[in-house]
CSV table of C-alpha atoms and ligand atoms in Angstrom, one decimal:
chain,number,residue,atom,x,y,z
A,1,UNK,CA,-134.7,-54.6,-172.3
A,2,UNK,CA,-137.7,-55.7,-169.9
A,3,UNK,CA,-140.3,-56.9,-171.8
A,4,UNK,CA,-144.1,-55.6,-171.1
A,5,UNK,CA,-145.5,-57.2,-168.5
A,6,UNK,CA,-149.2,-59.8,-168.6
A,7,UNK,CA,-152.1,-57.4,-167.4
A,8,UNK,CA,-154.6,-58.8,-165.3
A,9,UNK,CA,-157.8,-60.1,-166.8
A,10,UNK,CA,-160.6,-59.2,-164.9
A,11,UNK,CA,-164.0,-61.1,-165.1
A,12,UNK,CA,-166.6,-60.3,-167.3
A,13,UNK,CA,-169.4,-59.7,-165.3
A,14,UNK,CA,-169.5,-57.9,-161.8
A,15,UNK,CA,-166.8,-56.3,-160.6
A,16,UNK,CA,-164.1,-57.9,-159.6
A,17,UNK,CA,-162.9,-57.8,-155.7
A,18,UNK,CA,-161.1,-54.8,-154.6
A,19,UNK,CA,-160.5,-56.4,-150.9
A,20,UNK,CA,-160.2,-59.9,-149.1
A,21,UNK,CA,-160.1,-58.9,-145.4
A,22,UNK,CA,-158.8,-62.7,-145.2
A,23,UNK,CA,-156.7,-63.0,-147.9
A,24,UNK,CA,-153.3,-64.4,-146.9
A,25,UNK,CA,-151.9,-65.1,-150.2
A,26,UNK,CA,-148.6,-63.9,-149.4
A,27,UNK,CA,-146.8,-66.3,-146.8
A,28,UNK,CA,-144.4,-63.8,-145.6
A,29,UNK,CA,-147.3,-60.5,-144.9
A,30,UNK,CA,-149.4,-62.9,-143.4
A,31,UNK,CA,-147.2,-64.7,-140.9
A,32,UNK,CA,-145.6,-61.1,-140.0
A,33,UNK,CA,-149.2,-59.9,-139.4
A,34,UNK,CA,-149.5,-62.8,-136.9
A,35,UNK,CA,-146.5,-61.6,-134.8
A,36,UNK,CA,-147.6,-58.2,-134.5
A,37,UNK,CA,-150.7,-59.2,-133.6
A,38,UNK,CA,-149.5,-60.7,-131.1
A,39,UNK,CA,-147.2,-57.5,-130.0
A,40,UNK,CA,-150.1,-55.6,-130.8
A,41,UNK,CA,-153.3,-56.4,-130.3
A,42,UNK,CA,-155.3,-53.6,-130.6
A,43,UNK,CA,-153.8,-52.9,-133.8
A,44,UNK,CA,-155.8,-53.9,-136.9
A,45,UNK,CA,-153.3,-56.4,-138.4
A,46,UNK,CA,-155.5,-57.4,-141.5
A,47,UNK,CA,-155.6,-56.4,-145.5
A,48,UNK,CA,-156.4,-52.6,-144.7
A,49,UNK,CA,-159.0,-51.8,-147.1
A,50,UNK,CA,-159.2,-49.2,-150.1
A,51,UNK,CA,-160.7,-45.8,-148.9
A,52,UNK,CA,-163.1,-43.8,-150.6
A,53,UNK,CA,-166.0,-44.4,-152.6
A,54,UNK,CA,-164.7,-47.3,-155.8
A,55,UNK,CA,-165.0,-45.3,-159.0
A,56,UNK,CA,-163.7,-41.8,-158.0
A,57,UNK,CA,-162.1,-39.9,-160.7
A,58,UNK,CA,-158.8,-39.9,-158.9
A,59,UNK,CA,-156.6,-42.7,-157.2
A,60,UNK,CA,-154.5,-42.3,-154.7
A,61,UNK,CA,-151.9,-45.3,-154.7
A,62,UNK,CA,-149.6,-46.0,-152.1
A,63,UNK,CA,-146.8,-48.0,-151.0
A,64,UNK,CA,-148.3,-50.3,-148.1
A,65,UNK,CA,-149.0,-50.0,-144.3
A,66,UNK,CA,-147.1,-48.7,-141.7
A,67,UNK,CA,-146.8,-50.2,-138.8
A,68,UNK,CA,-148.4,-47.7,-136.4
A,69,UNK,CA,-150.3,-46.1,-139.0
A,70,UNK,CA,-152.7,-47.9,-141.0
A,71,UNK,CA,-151.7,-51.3,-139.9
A,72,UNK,CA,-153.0,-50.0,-136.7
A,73,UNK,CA,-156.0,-48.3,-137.4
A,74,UNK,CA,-157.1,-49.7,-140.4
A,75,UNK,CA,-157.8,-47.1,-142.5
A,76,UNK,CA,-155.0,-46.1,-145.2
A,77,UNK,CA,-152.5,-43.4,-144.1
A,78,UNK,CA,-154.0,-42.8,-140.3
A,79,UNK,CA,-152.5,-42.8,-137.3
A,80,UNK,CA,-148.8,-41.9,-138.6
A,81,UNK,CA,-146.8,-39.3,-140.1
A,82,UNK,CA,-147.4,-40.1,-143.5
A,83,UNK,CA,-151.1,-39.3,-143.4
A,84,UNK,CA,-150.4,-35.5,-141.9
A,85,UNK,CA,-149.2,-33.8,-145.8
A,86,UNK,CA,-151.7,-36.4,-147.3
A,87,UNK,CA,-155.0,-35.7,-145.9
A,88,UNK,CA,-154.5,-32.1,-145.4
A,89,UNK,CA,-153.8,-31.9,-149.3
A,90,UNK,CA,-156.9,-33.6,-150.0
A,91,UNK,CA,-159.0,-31.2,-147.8
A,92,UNK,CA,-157.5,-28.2,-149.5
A,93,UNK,CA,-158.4,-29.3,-152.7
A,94,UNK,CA,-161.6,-30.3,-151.9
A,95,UNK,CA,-161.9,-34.4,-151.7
A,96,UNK,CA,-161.4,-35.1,-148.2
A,97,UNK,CA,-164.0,-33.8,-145.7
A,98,UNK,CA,-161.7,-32.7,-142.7
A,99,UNK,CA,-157.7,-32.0,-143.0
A,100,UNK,CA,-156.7,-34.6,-140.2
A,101,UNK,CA,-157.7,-38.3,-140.4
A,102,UNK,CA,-158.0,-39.5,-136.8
A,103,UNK,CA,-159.4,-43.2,-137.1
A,104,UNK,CA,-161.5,-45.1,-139.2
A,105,UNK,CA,-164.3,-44.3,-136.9
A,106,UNK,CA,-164.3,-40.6,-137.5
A,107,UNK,CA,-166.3,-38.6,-139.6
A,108,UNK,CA,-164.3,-38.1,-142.2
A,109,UNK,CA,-165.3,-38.8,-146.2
A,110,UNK,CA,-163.2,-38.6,-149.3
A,111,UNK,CA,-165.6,-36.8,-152.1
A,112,UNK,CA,-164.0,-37.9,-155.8
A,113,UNK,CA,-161.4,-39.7,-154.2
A,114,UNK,CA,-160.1,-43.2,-153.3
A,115,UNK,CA,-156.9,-44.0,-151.4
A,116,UNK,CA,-155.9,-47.8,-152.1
A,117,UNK,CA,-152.1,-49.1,-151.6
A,118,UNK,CA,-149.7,-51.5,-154.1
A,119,UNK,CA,-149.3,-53.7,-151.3
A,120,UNK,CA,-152.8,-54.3,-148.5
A,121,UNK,CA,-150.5,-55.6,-145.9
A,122,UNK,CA,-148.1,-54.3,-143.7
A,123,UNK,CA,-144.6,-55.5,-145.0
A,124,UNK,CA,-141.5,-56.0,-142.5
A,125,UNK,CA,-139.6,-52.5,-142.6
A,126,UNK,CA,-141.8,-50.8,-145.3
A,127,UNK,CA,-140.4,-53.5,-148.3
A,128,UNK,CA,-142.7,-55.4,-149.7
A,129,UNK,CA,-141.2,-58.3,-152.0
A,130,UNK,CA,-141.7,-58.3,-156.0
A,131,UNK,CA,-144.0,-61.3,-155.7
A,132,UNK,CA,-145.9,-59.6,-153.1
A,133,UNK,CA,-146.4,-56.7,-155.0
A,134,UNK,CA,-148.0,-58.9,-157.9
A,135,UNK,CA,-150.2,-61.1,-155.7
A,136,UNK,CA,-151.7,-57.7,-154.9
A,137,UNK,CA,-152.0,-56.4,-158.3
A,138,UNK,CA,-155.2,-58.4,-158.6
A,139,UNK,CA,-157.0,-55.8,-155.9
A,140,UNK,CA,-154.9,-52.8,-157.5
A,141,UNK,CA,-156.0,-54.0,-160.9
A,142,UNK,CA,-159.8,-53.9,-160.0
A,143,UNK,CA,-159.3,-50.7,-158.6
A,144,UNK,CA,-158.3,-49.8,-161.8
A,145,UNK,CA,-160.9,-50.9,-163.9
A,146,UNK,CA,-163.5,-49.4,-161.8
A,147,UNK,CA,-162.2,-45.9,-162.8
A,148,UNK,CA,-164.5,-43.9,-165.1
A,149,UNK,CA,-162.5,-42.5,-168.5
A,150,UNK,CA,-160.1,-39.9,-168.2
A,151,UNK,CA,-159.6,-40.4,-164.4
A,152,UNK,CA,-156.2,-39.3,-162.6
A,153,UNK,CA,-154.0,-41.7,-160.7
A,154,UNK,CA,-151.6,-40.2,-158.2
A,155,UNK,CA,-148.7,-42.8,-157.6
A,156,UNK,CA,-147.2,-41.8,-154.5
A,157,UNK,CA,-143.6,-43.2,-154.8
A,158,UNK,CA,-142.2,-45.4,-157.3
A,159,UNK,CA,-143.3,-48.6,-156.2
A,160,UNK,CA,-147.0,-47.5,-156.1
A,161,UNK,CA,-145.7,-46.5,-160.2
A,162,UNK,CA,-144.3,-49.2,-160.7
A,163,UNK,CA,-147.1,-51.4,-159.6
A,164,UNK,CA,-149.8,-49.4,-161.6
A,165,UNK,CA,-148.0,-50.3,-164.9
A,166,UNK,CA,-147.4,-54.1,-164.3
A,167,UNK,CA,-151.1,-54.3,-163.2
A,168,UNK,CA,-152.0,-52.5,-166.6
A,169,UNK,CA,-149.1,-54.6,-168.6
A,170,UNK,CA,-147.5,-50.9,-169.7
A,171,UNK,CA,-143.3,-51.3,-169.9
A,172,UNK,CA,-141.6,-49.8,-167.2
A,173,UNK,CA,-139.2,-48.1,-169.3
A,174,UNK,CA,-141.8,-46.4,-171.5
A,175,UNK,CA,-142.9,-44.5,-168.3
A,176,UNK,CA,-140.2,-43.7,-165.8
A,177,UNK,CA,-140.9,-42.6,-162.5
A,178,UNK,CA,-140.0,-39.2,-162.0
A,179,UNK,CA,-141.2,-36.9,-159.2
A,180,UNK,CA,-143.9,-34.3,-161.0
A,181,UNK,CA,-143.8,-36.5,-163.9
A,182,UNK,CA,-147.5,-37.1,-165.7
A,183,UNK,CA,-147.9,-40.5,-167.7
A,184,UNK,CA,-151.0,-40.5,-170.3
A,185,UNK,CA,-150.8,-44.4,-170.0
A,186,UNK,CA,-151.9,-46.8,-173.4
A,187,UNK,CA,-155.8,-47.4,-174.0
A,188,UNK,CA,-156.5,-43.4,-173.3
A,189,UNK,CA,-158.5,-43.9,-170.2
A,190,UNK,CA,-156.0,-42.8,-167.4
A,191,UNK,CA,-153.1,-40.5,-166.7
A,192,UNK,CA,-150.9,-41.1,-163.6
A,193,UNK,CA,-149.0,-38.4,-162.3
A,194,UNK,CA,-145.9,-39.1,-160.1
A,195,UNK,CA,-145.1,-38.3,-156.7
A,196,UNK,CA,-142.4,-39.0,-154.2
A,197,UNK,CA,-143.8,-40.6,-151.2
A,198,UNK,CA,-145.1,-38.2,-148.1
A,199,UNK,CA,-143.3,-40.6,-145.6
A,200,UNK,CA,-141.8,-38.8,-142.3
A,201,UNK,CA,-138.2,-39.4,-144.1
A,202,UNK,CA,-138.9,-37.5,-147.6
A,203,UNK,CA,-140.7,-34.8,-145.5
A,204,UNK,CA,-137.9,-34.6,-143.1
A,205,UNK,CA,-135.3,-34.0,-145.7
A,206,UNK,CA,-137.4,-32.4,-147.5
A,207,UNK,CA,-137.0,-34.2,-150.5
A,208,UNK,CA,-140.4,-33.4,-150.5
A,209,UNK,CA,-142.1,-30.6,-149.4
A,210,UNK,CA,-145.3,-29.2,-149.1
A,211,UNK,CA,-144.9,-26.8,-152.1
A,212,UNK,CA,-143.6,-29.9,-154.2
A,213,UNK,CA,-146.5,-32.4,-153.0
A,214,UNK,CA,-149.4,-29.8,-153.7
A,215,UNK,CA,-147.8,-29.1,-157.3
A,216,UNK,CA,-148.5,-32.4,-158.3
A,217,UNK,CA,-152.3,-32.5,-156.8
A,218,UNK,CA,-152.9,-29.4,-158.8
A,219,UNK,CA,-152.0,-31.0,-161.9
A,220,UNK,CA,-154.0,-33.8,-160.9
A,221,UNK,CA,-157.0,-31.7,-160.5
A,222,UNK,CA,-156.3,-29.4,-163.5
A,223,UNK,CA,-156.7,-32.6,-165.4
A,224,UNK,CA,-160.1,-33.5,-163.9
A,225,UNK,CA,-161.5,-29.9,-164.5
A,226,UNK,CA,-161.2,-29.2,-160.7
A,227,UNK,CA,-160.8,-26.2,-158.9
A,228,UNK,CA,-157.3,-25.8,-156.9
A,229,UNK,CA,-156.0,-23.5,-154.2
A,230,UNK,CA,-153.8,-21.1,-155.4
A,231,UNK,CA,-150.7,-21.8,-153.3
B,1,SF4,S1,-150.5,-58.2,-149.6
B,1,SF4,FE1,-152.4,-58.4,-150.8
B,1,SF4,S2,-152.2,-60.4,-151.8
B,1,SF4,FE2,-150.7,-60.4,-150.2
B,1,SF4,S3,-151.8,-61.3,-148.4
B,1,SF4,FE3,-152.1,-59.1,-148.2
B,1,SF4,S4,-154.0,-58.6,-149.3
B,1,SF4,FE4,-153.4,-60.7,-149.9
């Protein structure tokens, strides 16, 4: 049996750092980020920052950058596929400002709502590496602790899940990822609700679908006392 895993501890006084737009903590992101760079250099290529005013009632987590998504534009889930489902979700139901995220220079404005990802850096072929996942956890975790009581985490994919409970120190097998799933996690102060990812293969395949996805965001707002469409 795993046992329960060390939560972070965050500093008493100010909040703790959400973002480094330096940070290169993990070896492997950071020298990758260099290459691409170099393939790409109008990409961003950094740490891509939360999004979304810290202290919303509901966090969005996700899995890391994409390559020609948010790795290129800097902002979380724009410029690829995943994004599409995403952001037009969020407009439906209120928290986003427009359906289509077009850059980080756009208008748009999440309202209640922060996106932030397990991982901050763009990981060769989508995997980020256990140990990169916990260097992380310190940004995820203040994240976390920003959130007022009773706030709603939507973990989109199991590794976003998974790293929500080692950063709070909850077992694994106490709280299962399961797609639809909602976790009231120890302490009282958050329930995370599950999700398979919206990447362009679980949307191709349907393995999720639109029906599926928005299912999960109305629970979400159900539990914040938020109005939903009706389909
Ligand atoms: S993944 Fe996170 S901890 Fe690792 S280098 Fe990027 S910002 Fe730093």
């Amino acid at each position: 049996m795993r046992a329960a895993t060390k939560p972070f501890i965050l500093p008493e006084a100010g909040p703790a750092p959400d973002y480094d737009p330096d940070c290169r903590s993990c070896a492997r992101l950071a020298g990758f980020l260099d290459r691409v760079r170099t393939a790409h250099p109008g990409y961003w290529c950094r740490p891509v920052p939360p999004f979304g005013p810290r202290g919303a009632p509901l966090l969005l987590v996700g899995l890391a950058p994409g390559m020609h998504g948010a790795n290129a534009s800097g902002r979380a889930f724009t410029g690829d596929h995943a994004g599409i489902l995403l952001y037009e979700t969020l407009f439906d139901f209120g928290f986003a400002s427009a359906p289509v995220s077009v850059s980080r220079d756009d208008d748009l404005a999440l309202t209640g709502c922060r996106i932030s990802n397990a991982v901050k850096c763009l990981p060769p072929q989508n995997r980020p590496l256990p140990a990169e996942v916990a260097a992380c956890g310190r940004y995820l975790a203040a994240d976390l602790a920003s959130l007022p009581d009773g706030a709603a985490v939507v973990a989109l994919g199991r590794v976003a899940h998974e790293a929500v409970l080692r950063v709070l120190g909850v077992r694994r097998l106490a709280h299962p990822f399961a797609h639809g799933a909602r976790h009231a996690l120890p302490g009282g102060r958050l329930t995370m609700f599950d999700t398979f990812h919206c990447s362009r293969y679980n949307t191709n395949t349907r393995r999720l679908t639109r029906a599926m996805f928005r299912a999960v965001f109305r629970d979400a707002a159900a539990h914040l006392g938020r109005p939903a469409p009706a389909t």
